[in-house]
Short mmCIF file of C-alpha atoms in Angstrom, two decimals:
data_model
loop_
_atom_site.label_atom_id
_atom_site.label_comp_id
_atom_site.label_asym_id
_atom_site.label_seq_id
_atom_site.Cartn_x
_atom_site.Cartn_y
_atom_site.Cartn_z
CA MET A 165 -7.95 6.71 15.40
CA THR A 166 -6.79 10.18 15.71
CA GLN A 167 -9.12 11.80 13.25
CA ARG A 168 -7.65 14.64 10.78
CA PRO A 169 -7.43 17.98 12.04
CA SER A 170 -10.00 21.15 11.00
CA ALA A 171 -7.22 23.32 9.93
CA VAL A 172 -3.38 23.25 10.96
CA VAL A 173 -2.02 27.61 10.43
CA ILE A 174 1.24 28.25 9.61
CA LEU A 175 2.79 31.69 11.27
CA ALA A 176 4.78 33.09 8.14
CA ALA A 177 4.50 36.90 8.10
CA GLY A 178 7.65 37.64 10.61
CA GLU A 179 9.66 40.25 8.82
CA GLY A 180 12.79 38.69 9.52
CA THR A 181 15.29 41.16 10.10
CA ARG A 182 18.63 39.75 12.30
CA MET A 183 18.30 37.29 8.28
CA ARG A 184 19.80 41.31 7.32
CA SER A 185 18.67 39.21 3.51
CA ARG A 186 16.59 40.93 1.17
CA ARG A 187 14.83 37.28 0.40
CA PRO A 188 12.12 36.39 2.95
CA LYS A 189 13.10 34.35 6.03
CA VAL A 190 11.62 31.50 5.57
CA LEU A 191 12.00 31.42 2.09
CA HIS A 192 15.98 30.74 3.12
CA PRO A 193 16.99 26.91 2.04
CA ILE A 194 17.70 24.32 3.74
CA GLY A 195 18.38 21.12 2.86
CA GLY A 196 17.01 21.51 -0.96
CA ARG A 197 13.21 23.50 0.50
CA PRO A 198 13.18 26.52 1.67
CA LEU A 199 11.70 26.90 5.38
CA VAL A 200 8.40 27.04 4.38
CA GLY A 201 8.36 24.36 2.41
CA HIS A 202 9.43 22.32 5.29
CA ALA A 203 6.54 23.51 7.08
CA VAL A 204 4.08 23.26 5.29
CA VAL A 205 4.96 19.70 4.02
CA ALA A 206 4.50 18.54 8.01
CA ALA A 207 1.42 20.45 8.29
CA ALA A 208 0.18 19.31 4.73
CA GLY A 209 1.27 15.32 6.27
CA VAL A 210 -1.38 15.47 8.95
CA GLN A 211 -3.81 15.76 6.00
CA PRO A 212 -6.04 18.96 7.88
CA THR A 213 -9.01 19.40 5.42
CA SER A 214 -7.03 23.26 5.56
CA LEU A 215 -3.44 24.09 5.25
CA ALA A 216 -3.82 27.80 5.86
CA VAL A 217 0.18 29.91 5.48
CA VAL A 218 -0.12 33.60 7.53
CA VAL A 219 2.39 35.84 5.01
CA GLY A 220 3.46 39.89 6.52
CA HIS A 221 7.02 40.24 5.05
CA GLY A 222 8.19 39.26 1.00
CA ARG A 223 4.18 38.53 0.44
CA ASP A 224 4.64 37.98 -2.51
CA ALA A 225 7.73 36.39 -3.35
CA VAL A 226 6.09 33.47 -0.06
CA THR A 227 2.60 33.43 -2.00
CA GLN A 228 4.25 32.66 -5.39
CA TYR A 229 6.68 29.54 -3.69
CA LEU A 230 3.77 28.15 -1.48
CA SER A 231 1.60 28.32 -5.60
CA GLY A 232 4.42 26.01 -7.02
CA LEU A 233 4.21 24.46 -3.49
CA ALA A 234 0.53 23.24 -3.36
CA ASP A 235 0.95 21.68 -6.61
CA GLU A 236 4.22 19.66 -5.73
CA LEU A 237 1.53 18.31 -3.20
CA GLY A 238 -1.63 18.10 -5.21
CA ARG A 239 -3.42 19.72 -2.60
CA THR A 240 -4.68 23.87 -1.44
CA VAL A 241 -2.64 25.97 0.23
CA ASP A 242 -4.47 28.73 1.56
CA VAL A 243 -2.40 31.98 2.25
CA ALA A 244 -3.62 35.51 4.80
CA VAL A 245 -2.66 38.14 4.92
CA GLN A 246 -1.52 40.30 8.39
CA GLU A 247 -1.22 43.61 7.04
CA GLU A 248 0.92 44.90 10.15
CA GLN A 249 2.73 42.06 12.99
CA ASN A 250 -0.17 42.85 16.23
CA GLY A 251 1.89 39.61 16.99
CA THR A 252 0.26 35.45 17.14
CA GLY A 253 -2.33 35.85 18.68
CA HIS A 254 -3.70 38.57 15.50
CA ALA A 255 -1.37 36.62 12.54
CA VAL A 256 -4.56 33.32 13.85
CA GLU A 257 -7.73 36.06 13.31
CA CYS A 258 -6.97 36.99 10.09
CA ALA A 259 -5.97 32.97 9.16
CA LEU A 260 -9.58 32.30 10.77
CA SER A 261 -10.95 35.36 8.65
CA ALA A 262 -9.30 33.87 5.84
CA VAL A 263 -10.53 30.59 5.58
CA PRO A 264 -13.96 29.67 7.01
CA VAL A 265 -13.26 26.95 9.38
CA SER A 266 -15.89 25.21 11.96
CA GLY A 267 -16.02 23.69 14.06
CA GLY A 268 -12.96 20.87 14.84
CA THR A 269 -9.69 20.58 15.74
CA LEU A 270 -7.23 23.86 14.79
CA VAL A 271 -3.34 22.88 14.85
CA VAL A 272 -1.19 25.82 14.85
CA THR A 273 2.78 25.73 14.24
CA TYR A 274 5.36 28.52 11.61
CA GLY A 275 7.05 28.46 9.49
CA ASP A 276 10.95 29.23 10.37
CA VAL A 277 11.20 24.95 12.05
CA PRO A 278 11.98 23.69 9.62
CA LEU A 279 12.97 20.25 11.92
CA LEU A 280 9.21 19.57 13.25
CA THR A 281 7.86 16.69 11.91
CA ALA A 282 4.69 14.69 11.11
CA GLN A 283 4.64 12.33 13.32
CA THR A 284 4.80 15.02 15.68
CA LEU A 285 1.76 16.83 14.77
CA THR A 286 0.15 13.53 14.18
CA GLU A 287 1.32 13.34 18.02
CA LEU A 288 0.24 16.48 19.52
CA VAL A 289 -3.59 16.41 17.41
CA ALA A 290 -4.23 12.86 19.61
CA GLU A 291 -3.03 14.21 23.01
CA HIS A 292 -5.65 17.35 22.45
CA GLU A 293 -8.70 15.51 21.22
CA ARG A 294 -7.76 12.83 23.68
CA SER A 295 -7.50 14.53 26.33
CA GLY A 296 -10.85 16.95 25.04
CA ALA A 297 -8.53 19.88 26.32
CA ALA A 298 -9.55 24.15 24.51
CA ALA A 299 -5.16 23.31 24.11
CA THR A 300 -2.92 21.58 23.85
CA VAL A 301 0.17 23.26 23.86
CA LEU A 302 3.82 21.42 22.82
CA THR A 303 6.51 21.06 25.51
CA ALA A 304 9.82 21.15 26.06
CA ARG A 305 12.31 21.25 28.55
CA VAL A 306 16.36 22.71 27.55
CA CYS A 307 19.56 24.16 29.35
CA ASP A 308 19.40 27.73 28.45
CA PRO A 309 15.10 28.98 28.08
CA THR A 310 15.99 32.92 27.74
CA GLY A 311 13.68 34.23 25.49
CA TYR A 312 11.39 31.65 25.54
CA GLY A 313 7.53 31.58 26.45
CA ARG A 314 7.71 29.95 30.05
CA ILE A 315 5.53 27.65 30.58
CA VAL A 316 3.50 27.99 34.93
CA ARG A 317 2.05 24.90 35.59
CA ASP A 318 -0.30 24.91 39.30
CA ALA A 319 0.32 22.91 42.29
CA ASP A 320 -1.25 20.29 40.54
CA GLY A 321 0.46 20.15 38.07
CA GLN A 322 -1.53 21.79 34.80
CA VAL A 323 -0.55 24.01 32.59
CA GLN A 324 -2.18 27.52 34.60
CA ALA A 325 -0.32 29.87 32.29
CA ILE A 326 2.75 31.01 29.81
CA VAL A 327 4.14 34.00 29.72
CA GLU A 328 7.24 34.49 26.98
CA HIS A 329 10.06 35.97 29.13
CA ARG A 330 10.19 39.33 28.85
CA ASP A 331 6.90 40.02 31.48
CA ALA A 332 8.45 36.67 33.67
CA ASP A 333 8.66 37.86 37.12
CA ASP A 334 12.65 36.18 39.06
CA ALA A 335 10.98 33.00 40.09
CA GLN A 336 8.73 32.45 36.92
CA ARG A 337 12.24 32.73 34.70
CA ALA A 338 14.09 30.01 36.39
CA ILE A 339 11.09 27.75 35.42
CA ASP A 340 12.91 24.80 31.97
CA GLU A 341 10.05 24.06 30.49
CA ILE A 342 8.97 26.24 27.97
CA ASN A 343 6.70 27.13 25.10
CA SER A 344 7.43 25.83 21.86
CA GLY A 345 4.56 28.29 19.82
CA ILE A 346 3.18 24.81 19.05
CA TYR A 347 -0.56 23.89 19.59
CA ALA A 348 -3.61 22.02 18.90
CA PHE A 349 -6.52 23.93 20.08
CA ASP A 350 -11.28 23.19 20.27
CA VAL A 351 -11.31 25.99 16.34
CA ASP A 352 -15.26 27.09 18.87
CA ALA A 353 -12.88 27.83 22.01
CA LEU A 354 -10.17 29.62 19.88
CA ARG A 355 -12.11 32.11 18.90
CA ARG A 356 -14.10 32.78 22.08
CA TYR A 357 -10.43 33.02 23.38
CA LEU A 358 -9.16 35.57 20.16
CA ALA A 359 -12.26 37.54 20.76
CA ALA A 360 -10.92 38.24 24.55
CA LEU A 361 -7.30 38.86 23.52
CA ASP A 362 -5.85 42.09 24.82
CA THR A 363 -1.82 44.59 24.20
CA SER A 364 -1.66 44.87 27.66
CA ASN A 365 2.42 43.34 27.47
CA ASP A 366 5.96 44.04 26.84
CA GLN A 367 5.22 43.70 23.41
CA GLY A 368 2.00 45.52 22.89
CA GLU A 369 0.76 43.05 21.07
CA MET A 370 -2.36 39.98 20.87
CA TYR A 371 -0.44 37.24 22.34
CA LEU A 372 -1.28 33.17 21.85
CA THR A 373 -0.27 32.67 24.00
CA ASP A 374 -2.69 35.01 26.51
CA VAL A 375 -5.60 32.22 25.52
CA VAL A 376 -3.84 29.32 27.30
CA ALA A 377 -5.01 31.66 30.71
CA LEU A 378 -8.59 32.88 29.55
CA ALA A 379 -9.12 29.22 28.89
CA ARG A 380 -7.84 28.08 32.30
CA ALA A 381 -10.41 31.61 34.55
CA ASP A 382 -13.02 30.10 32.21
CA GLY A 383 -12.09 26.23 33.89
CA ARG A 384 -11.51 24.72 30.71
CA HIS A 385 -8.60 21.74 30.74
CA VAL A 386 -5.79 22.98 28.85
CA ALA A 387 -3.06 19.99 28.19
CA SER A 388 0.40 19.90 27.31
CA MET A 389 2.92 17.34 25.59
CA THR A 390 6.60 17.30 25.91
CA ILE A 391 8.93 16.89 23.21
CA THR A 392 12.58 15.12 23.83
CA ASP A 393 13.74 15.74 20.66
CA THR A 394 14.11 20.10 21.34
CA TRP A 395 15.98 20.15 17.16
CA GLN A 396 11.92 19.70 16.39
CA THR A 397 10.93 23.00 18.55
CA GLU A 398 14.10 25.59 17.08
CA GLY A 399 13.27 27.87 14.85
CA VAL A 400 15.57 30.47 12.69
CA ASN A 401 16.34 33.20 13.86
CA ASP A 402 19.78 33.99 11.90
CA ARG A 403 21.91 32.85 9.86
CA ARG A 404 23.96 31.24 12.22
CA GLN A 405 20.87 28.97 13.30
CA LEU A 406 19.44 28.50 9.42
CA ALA A 407 23.55 26.78 9.05
CA THR A 408 22.90 24.39 12.15
CA LEU A 409 19.36 23.65 12.00
CA GLY A 410 21.07 23.17 7.88
CA ALA A 411 23.42 20.09 9.06
CA GLU A 412 21.21 19.09 11.25
CA LEU A 413 18.86 17.73 9.22
CA ASN A 414 21.77 16.67 6.77
CA ARG A 415 23.03 14.14 9.74
CA ARG A 416 19.92 12.80 9.99
CA VAL A 417 19.42 12.73 6.00
CA LEU A 418 22.17 11.18 5.91
CA GLY A 419 21.91 8.63 8.82
CA THR A 420 18.66 7.65 7.63
CA TRP A 421 19.55 6.44 4.13
CA MET A 422 23.13 4.95 5.68
CA SER A 423 20.95 2.68 8.38
CA ALA A 424 18.93 1.59 4.68
CA GLY A 425 22.74 0.63 3.75
CA VAL A 426 23.46 3.31 1.76
CA THR A 427 26.93 4.43 1.53
#
């Protein structure tokens, strides 16, 4: 039986400049909820002991919304502030500083991935705990992996590293298996590897993806779960993507009700 994860951390601090909007990106709605609302509802579905959202740009508005959503869900939704956007690794550090978590499994997901389901997160936690890994990565295979981090595997097919697109060489860019950015971690291992992160990359940021290579170098196993429903890993960066994911969510909601006999 899968245990409740110790925590789910939702990263939602980005500015979202490509939305060209005064409204924080994660507060743009589809299907009657802001993007971050869909993320929180999915996270709450795995019944974590702690649920935290990392905020930054537009933090006051996002925090106010999360307070109301917490009342709706009947559970606590903690808020951690990332004062400066220094990368995903730094964002998770901010969450761990704000929300005491000792041991167990911690899930990381995003505030702009609205089609991700609680069922997928539950399956990810189950795979992580079954494998005994330091980290488990949710991956997908896509026709056009441009812009995504690539999953680099060793000769035995095990996850060896995740290389961001802008840091990848030509051979790595030819890989079609991509990192969704959604993970399950052993909390104690995560703390250790976060402390070892540096900023020696193209963007000068602390990449959470580098935890994978650090775990492997430490002799720890890194597992993966590949999702076929790639819509669940799609994020929103601009208004076109917002409209596309909104239409797909609408299609799914209508399909569910039509299957139940509703015209």
